Amino acid sequence: MTITTPIIPSKLQFAKKPETKHTLNLEAICIFVATGFFMDDDSYWRDLVCLAPAHMHELDANGYLIKSTPTFQWHYTPRDISFETALEEYIALLTKISKEQVGNSRVILPLSGGLDSRSQALIFKDLPNTVQGFSYSFQNGFAEHQIAEKIAAVCNFDFQAFIIPNGYLWDSIIDMSQLLDGYSEFTHPRQMAILPELKQMEGVFSLGHWGDVFFDRGVPEGMQELEVIPFLLKKMVKPKGLKLAEKLWEHWELEGDFKTYLRARIGSGLDTIKINDLSAKVRAFKTSQWAHRWTTTNLCIFEAAHPITMPFYDDRMCEFICTVPEAYLADRRIQIAHLKQDTALANITWQEQKPFNLNNYHYNRPPYNLPYRIFNKLKRVKQGFLGNPYIQRNWELQFVGNDNAKQLERYLFDRHFNQWIPNDLIKGFYEDFKHGDAITSSHAVSMLLTLSLWHQQNHVNF
């Protein structure tokens, strides 16, 4: 059997590794704990590999991987073209891919306050497909859906807004664990909270994932090669995730130290990408790692409702990116120029730069943004004083409060799970979450919850 994987797969596929013992890949699990995703072809098991992107994989009749042959290599081959030409090509390509992917189907379009889904909205505004837009906001959080609703109104889309409620996780965590198979933690795919409502919609999803990485800098301007690995470490690793990984590394008595191992893995991944330009090289690294092993993992929840289409994942978009000068990709220039062709869309708030829009976001700096920042701070303080703390992150709705704590502790301190990861180790991170720095400790707690569900699901004995 032959399986050919796209440059960015929209689903993970696994194969068995021949002549390898069925034992836990503890080093890989430590990376997962520190970063929230597995690297390269890692899985929980040494004898199970995730099929690499952009390869032709040959498997035998029993599902064992025989051989993998690359079908694409990331490169940076910028053409001598004007910005205007690059913009025209981008719009034409995004339109062509979107039209081909959705055909005559009704389109279900998740809308946010950012640029990727807004770019899709501008494309679909001029296509004949019926579009059902939707968005969600956190209960007691920023009303992101209000920005999305304005985008939908400008484009004449149907629109539905949802509020992500407190504690939805515990009613859906078993189903989510089975969908994700332990390869992503539970607080990122908040669409799980509205999965029943999504199933009631009709059509195919058009998802804008990864546009923000393709159409921006890979590294800050002026970065030197020696700075790349520290830069990626800072981007990839969550501080308390790193501490938890180091504790597990010691508990499992693995050779050497975790941080050295992780640096070496990042270095070897970078070495496989034969690109001199650092920005293009890091973008390719992020795509082969983050996109494949983190972003893709959560797509299965959308797919549980309806088929998915992804214009920025298309091979042609990947190939296009390799030929566009970095100066044109930097700072979202192409996407902003595209959206500015529609005055109404450009004038709607850009959430990342709120309260500014695509025409005046350059003023998102003191003293111009001080009135908004002061007013917003006072609003949050008042909201907290009235007993409704301002919510910025999903874990604040799922982990905080007595009812959530009871559910969380049931999994963290399960006696079977604690035969693998000891109670005392978990307790230290959980106490820090409850009584110390909850923001930084939340990742470690979420990863422990993920491992507990994976352990339960796979009936691992120790």
Coordinates of C-alpha atoms in Angstrom, one line a residue, residues 53-396:
P53 CA 4.3 15.4 5.4
A54 CA 5.2 15.6 1.7
H55 CA 6.3 12.0 1.4
M56 CA 5.3 8.9 -0.5
H57 CA 5.1 6.1 2.1
E58 CA 5.2 2.4 1.3
L59 CA 3.5 0.1 3.8
D60 CA 3.3 -3.7 3.8
A61 CA 0.0 -5.6 4.1
N62 CA 0.3 -5.5 7.9
G63 CA 0.7 -1.8 8.1
Y64 CA 4.4 -1.6 8.7
L65 CA 6.3 1.2 7.1
I66 CA 8.8 0.0 4.5
K67 CA 10.1 3.2 2.9
S68 CA 9.4 6.9 2.8
T69 CA 10.4 9.1 -0.2
P70 CA 10.2 12.9 -0.2
T71 CA 7.9 14.5 -2.8
F72 CA 8.6 18.1 -1.8
Q73 CA 11.5 20.1 -0.3
W74 CA 10.9 23.5 1.3
H75 CA 12.9 26.1 -0.5
Y76 CA 13.2 29.9 -0.9
T77 CA 13.4 30.9 -4.5
P78 CA 12.1 34.4 -4.6
R79 CA 11.0 35.7 -8.1
D80 CA 11.9 39.2 -9.4
I81 CA 8.3 40.5 -9.2
S82 CA 6.7 43.6 -7.9
F83 CA 4.5 43.7 -4.8
E84 CA 1.5 44.4 -7.0
T85 CA 2.1 41.3 -9.0
A86 CA 2.6 39.2 -5.9
L87 CA -0.7 40.6 -4.5
E88 CA -2.6 39.8 -7.7
E89 CA -1.2 36.3 -7.8
Y90 CA -2.1 35.7 -4.2
I91 CA -5.7 36.9 -4.7
A92 CA -6.1 34.8 -7.8
L93 CA -4.6 31.7 -6.2
L94 CA -6.7 32.0 -3.0
T95 CA -9.8 32.5 -5.1
K96 CA -9.0 29.5 -7.4
I97 CA -8.2 27.2 -4.4
S98 CA -11.3 28.2 -2.5
K99 CA -13.6 27.7 -5.5
E100 CA -12.2 24.3 -6.3
Q101 CA -12.3 23.1 -2.7
V102 CA -15.9 24.1 -1.9
G103 CA -17.4 23.6 -5.4
N104 CA -21.2 24.3 -5.3
S105 CA -21.5 23.4 -1.6
R106 CA -22.9 25.7 1.1
V107 CA -19.9 27.1 3.0
I108 CA -19.5 27.1 6.8
L109 CA -17.0 29.8 7.7
P110 CA -15.6 30.3 11.2
L111 CA -15.0 34.1 11.5
S112 CA -12.7 35.7 14.0
G113 CA -11.4 39.2 14.6
G114 CA -8.1 38.4 12.7
L115 CA -7.1 38.5 9.1
D116 CA -7.2 35.0 7.8
S117 CA -10.9 34.3 8.0
R118 CA -11.6 37.9 6.9
S119 CA -9.5 37.2 3.8
Q120 CA -11.6 34.2 3.1
A121 CA -14.7 36.2 3.7
L122 CA -13.6 38.7 1.0
I123 CA -13.1 35.8 -1.4
F124 CA -16.5 34.2 -0.7
K125 CA -18.2 37.6 -0.8
D126 CA -17.7 37.5 -4.6
L127 CA -18.6 33.8 -5.1
P128 CA -22.1 32.4 -5.5
N129 CA -22.0 30.0 -2.6
T130 CA -24.3 30.5 0.4
V131 CA -22.2 31.1 3.4
Q132 CA -23.0 30.4 7.0
G133 CA -20.6 32.4 9.2
F134 CA -20.2 31.8 12.9
S135 CA -18.0 32.9 15.8
Y136 CA -17.6 32.4 19.5
S137 CA -16.5 34.4 22.5
F138 CA -15.6 33.4 26.0
Q139 CA -18.3 33.8 28.7
N140 CA -17.4 37.1 30.4
G141 CA -14.6 37.7 27.9
F142 CA -13.8 39.9 24.9
A143 CA -16.8 39.9 22.5
E144 CA -14.8 38.6 19.5
H145 CA -18.1 37.5 17.9
Q146 CA -19.1 41.2 17.5
I147 CA -16.2 41.8 15.1
A148 CA -17.1 38.6 13.2
E149 CA -20.7 39.6 13.0
K150 CA -19.7 42.9 11.4
I151 CA -17.6 41.0 8.8
A152 CA -20.5 38.7 8.0
A153 CA -22.9 41.7 7.6
V154 CA -20.6 43.4 5.2
C155 CA -20.4 40.2 3.1
N156 CA -24.1 39.4 3.4
F157 CA -23.5 36.1 5.1
D158 CA -25.8 34.3 7.5
F159 CA -24.3 34.5 11.0
Q160 CA -24.6 32.8 14.3
A161 CA -22.8 33.7 17.5
F162 CA -21.9 31.4 20.4
I163 CA -20.7 31.8 23.9
I164 CA -18.1 29.3 25.3
P165 CA -19.5 28.5 28.7
N166 CA -18.0 27.6 32.0
G167 CA -17.3 23.9 32.5
Y168 CA -18.4 22.6 29.1
L169 CA -15.2 20.5 29.1
W170 CA -16.3 17.9 31.6
D171 CA -19.4 16.8 29.6
S172 CA -17.4 16.4 26.4
I173 CA -13.9 15.3 27.6
I174 CA -14.3 11.6 26.9
D175 CA -15.5 12.2 23.4
M176 CA -12.8 14.8 22.8
S177 CA -10.1 12.4 24.1
Q178 CA -11.2 9.8 21.7
L179 CA -11.2 12.3 18.8
L180 CA -7.8 13.7 19.6
D181 CA -6.3 10.4 20.7
G182 CA -4.2 12.1 23.2
Y183 CA -2.2 14.2 20.7
S184 CA -3.5 17.6 21.8
E185 CA -4.5 19.1 25.1
F186 CA -8.2 19.9 25.7
T187 CA -8.5 23.7 26.1
H188 CA -7.3 24.7 22.6
P189 CA -10.1 23.3 20.4
R190 CA -12.9 25.4 21.9
Q191 CA -15.1 24.4 19.0
M192 CA -15.8 21.2 20.9
A193 CA -18.2 23.3 23.1
I194 CA -20.5 23.9 20.2
L195 CA -20.1 20.7 18.3
P196 CA -23.8 19.8 18.5
E197 CA -24.7 23.2 17.0
L198 CA -22.1 22.8 14.3
K199 CA -23.6 19.4 13.3
Q200 CA -26.9 21.2 12.8
M201 CA -25.4 23.4 10.1
E202 CA -25.2 22.4 6.4
G203 CA -22.2 22.4 4.1
V204 CA -18.5 22.1 4.2
F205 CA -16.1 24.0 6.4
S206 CA -13.6 26.4 4.9
L207 CA -10.9 26.9 7.6
G208 CA -8.3 29.6 7.5
H209 CA -5.6 27.9 9.6
W210 CA -2.0 28.8 8.9
G211 CA -2.5 32.0 6.9
D212 CA -1.0 34.0 9.7
V213 CA 2.2 32.1 9.6
F214 CA 2.6 32.1 5.8
F215 CA 1.9 35.8 5.5
D216 CA 4.2 37.2 8.1
R217 CA 7.9 37.1 9.2
G218 CA 9.4 33.8 10.2
V219 CA 11.8 35.6 12.6
P220 CA 12.3 39.2 13.7
E221 CA 14.2 41.4 11.3
G222 CA 17.9 41.3 11.8
M223 CA 18.0 38.0 13.7
Q224 CA 21.3 36.1 13.5
E225 CA 21.7 32.3 12.9
L226 CA 23.0 31.7 16.4
E227 CA 19.8 33.2 17.8
V228 CA 17.4 30.9 15.9
I229 CA 17.3 27.9 18.3
P230 CA 16.9 30.1 21.4
F231 CA 14.1 32.0 19.6
L232 CA 12.3 28.7 18.7
L233 CA 12.7 27.4 22.2
K234 CA 11.1 30.5 23.6
K235 CA 8.2 30.2 21.0
M236 CA 7.7 26.4 21.5
V237 CA 8.2 25.8 25.2
K238 CA 5.9 26.8 28.0
P239 CA 7.9 27.6 31.1
K240 CA 6.0 25.3 33.5
G241 CA 5.7 22.7 30.7
L242 CA 9.5 22.7 30.6
K243 CA 9.7 22.2 34.4
L244 CA 7.2 19.4 34.2
A245 CA 9.1 17.8 31.3
E246 CA 12.4 18.0 33.3
K247 CA 10.7 16.4 36.4
L248 CA 9.4 13.6 34.3
W249 CA 12.7 13.1 32.6
E250 CA 14.3 12.7 36.0
H251 CA 11.5 10.5 37.3
W252 CA 11.8 8.2 34.3
E253 CA 15.6 8.2 34.6
L254 CA 16.2 9.1 31.0
E255 CA 19.8 9.7 29.8
G256 CA 21.2 13.2 29.8
D257 CA 19.0 16.2 30.4
F258 CA 15.8 17.2 28.7
K259 CA 16.7 20.7 27.5
T260 CA 19.8 19.5 25.8
Y261 CA 17.8 16.8 24.1
L262 CA 15.1 19.3 22.9
R263 CA 17.7 21.7 21.6
A264 CA 19.3 18.9 19.6
R265 CA 15.9 17.9 18.2
I266 CA 15.2 21.5 17.1
G267 CA 18.7 21.7 15.6
S268 CA 18.3 18.5 13.6
G269 CA 14.9 19.6 12.3
L270 CA 16.4 22.9 11.1
D271 CA 19.3 21.1 9.5
T272 CA 16.9 19.2 7.2
I273 CA 15.7 22.5 5.7
K274 CA 18.2 23.7 3.1
I275 CA 17.3 27.4 3.1
N276 CA 19.7 30.2 3.8
D277 CA 17.2 33.0 4.5
L278 CA 16.4 32.6 8.2
S279 CA 12.9 33.9 8.0
A280 CA 11.9 31.5 5.2
K281 CA 13.8 28.7 7.0
V282 CA 12.0 29.2 10.3
R283 CA 8.6 29.5 8.5
A284 CA 9.3 26.1 6.8
F285 CA 10.3 24.6 10.2
K286 CA 7.2 25.9 11.9
T287 CA 5.0 24.5 9.1
S288 CA 6.6 21.1 9.2
Q289 CA 6.3 20.9 13.0
W290 CA 3.6 23.2 14.4
A291 CA 1.2 22.9 11.5
H292 CA 1.5 19.2 11.1
R293 CA 1.7 18.1 14.7
W294 CA -0.3 20.8 16.5
T295 CA -2.7 22.7 14.3
T296 CA -3.7 19.6 12.3
T297 CA -4.4 17.5 15.4
N298 CA -7.4 19.7 16.4
L299 CA -9.0 19.7 12.9
C300 CA -10.6 16.4 13.7
I301 CA -13.2 18.1 15.8
F302 CA -14.4 20.2 12.9
E303 CA -14.4 17.1 10.8
A304 CA -16.6 15.3 13.3
A305 CA -19.4 17.7 12.2
H306 CA -18.7 18.2 8.4
P307 CA -16.0 17.8 5.7
I308 CA -13.2 20.4 6.0
T309 CA -11.5 22.4 3.3
M310 CA -8.4 24.5 3.9
P311 CA -7.1 27.0 1.3
F312 CA -3.8 27.9 3.1
Y313 CA -3.0 24.1 3.5
D314 CA -3.2 23.6 -0.2
D315 CA 0.0 22.4 -1.9
R316 CA -0.2 25.2 -4.4
M317 CA -0.3 27.8 -1.6
C318 CA 2.8 26.2 0.0
E319 CA 4.6 26.3 -3.4
F320 CA 3.6 29.9 -3.9
I321 CA 5.0 31.0 -0.6
C322 CA 8.4 29.6 -1.5
T323 CA 8.6 32.0 -4.5
V324 CA 7.4 35.3 -2.9
P325 CA 10.1 37.7 -1.6
E326 CA 10.3 37.8 2.2
A327 CA 9.8 41.6 2.2
Y328 CA 6.3 41.1 0.7
L329 CA 5.3 38.4 3.2
A330 CA 6.5 40.3 6.3
D331 CA 4.1 42.1 8.6
R332 CA 1.0 40.7 6.9
R333 CA 1.5 43.1 4.0
I334 CA -0.1 41.0 1.3
Q335 CA -3.2 40.2 3.4
I336 CA -3.6 43.8 4.5
A337 CA -3.3 45.1 0.9
H338 CA -5.9 42.5 -0.2
L339 CA -8.4 43.5 2.5
K340 CA -7.9 47.2 1.9
Q341 CA -9.5 46.7 -1.5
D342 CA -12.8 46.5 0.5
T343 CA -13.1 49.7 2.5
A344 CA -15.9 48.3 4.8
L345 CA -13.9 45.2 5.8
A346 CA -10.7 47.2 6.3
N347 CA -12.5 49.6 8.7
I348 CA -13.7 46.8 11.0
T349 CA -11.5 46.4 14.1
W350 CA -8.5 44.1 13.9
Q351 CA -8.7 42.2 17.1
E352 CA -4.9 41.9 17.5
Q353 CA -4.7 45.7 17.2
K354 CA -7.9 46.6 18.9
P355 CA -9.5 49.1 18.9
F356 CA -7.7 50.0 15.6
N357 CA -8.4 48.7 12.2
L358 CA -6.4 47.9 9.0
N359 CA -6.1 51.6 8.1
N360 CA -4.9 53.0 11.4
Y361 CA -3.4 50.0 13.3
H362 CA 0.0 51.9 13.2
Y363 CA -1.4 54.0 16.0
N364 CA -1.6 51.1 18.4
R365 CA 1.1 52.6 20.6
P366 CA 1.4 55.3 23.3
P367 CA 0.0 57.8 23.5
Y368 CA -2.7 57.0 20.9
N369 CA -3.8 53.7 22.5
L370 CA -3.8 54.9 26.1
P371 CA -7.5 56.0 26.3
Y372 CA -8.6 52.6 25.2
R373 CA -6.2 50.7 27.4
I374 CA -7.2 52.8 30.5
F375 CA -11.0 52.4 29.7
N376 CA -10.5 48.6 29.1
K377 CA -8.6 48.2 32.3
L378 CA -11.3 50.0 34.3
K379 CA -14.0 47.9 32.7
R380 CA -12.2 44.6 33.6
V381 CA -11.6 45.8 37.2
K382 CA -15.3 46.7 37.6
Q383 CA -16.3 43.3 36.1
G384 CA -14.1 41.5 38.6
F385 CA -15.4 43.6 41.5
L386 CA -19.0 42.6 40.5
G387 CA -18.0 38.9 40.7
N388 CA -17.6 38.2 37.0
P389 CA -13.8 38.1 36.4
Y390 CA -12.7 38.9 32.8
I391 CA -11.9 35.8 30.9
Q392 CA -9.1 35.7 28.3
R393 CA -8.3 32.0 28.2
N394 CA -10.3 28.8 27.9
W395 CA -8.7 27.2 30.9
E396 CA -10.1 30.0 33.1

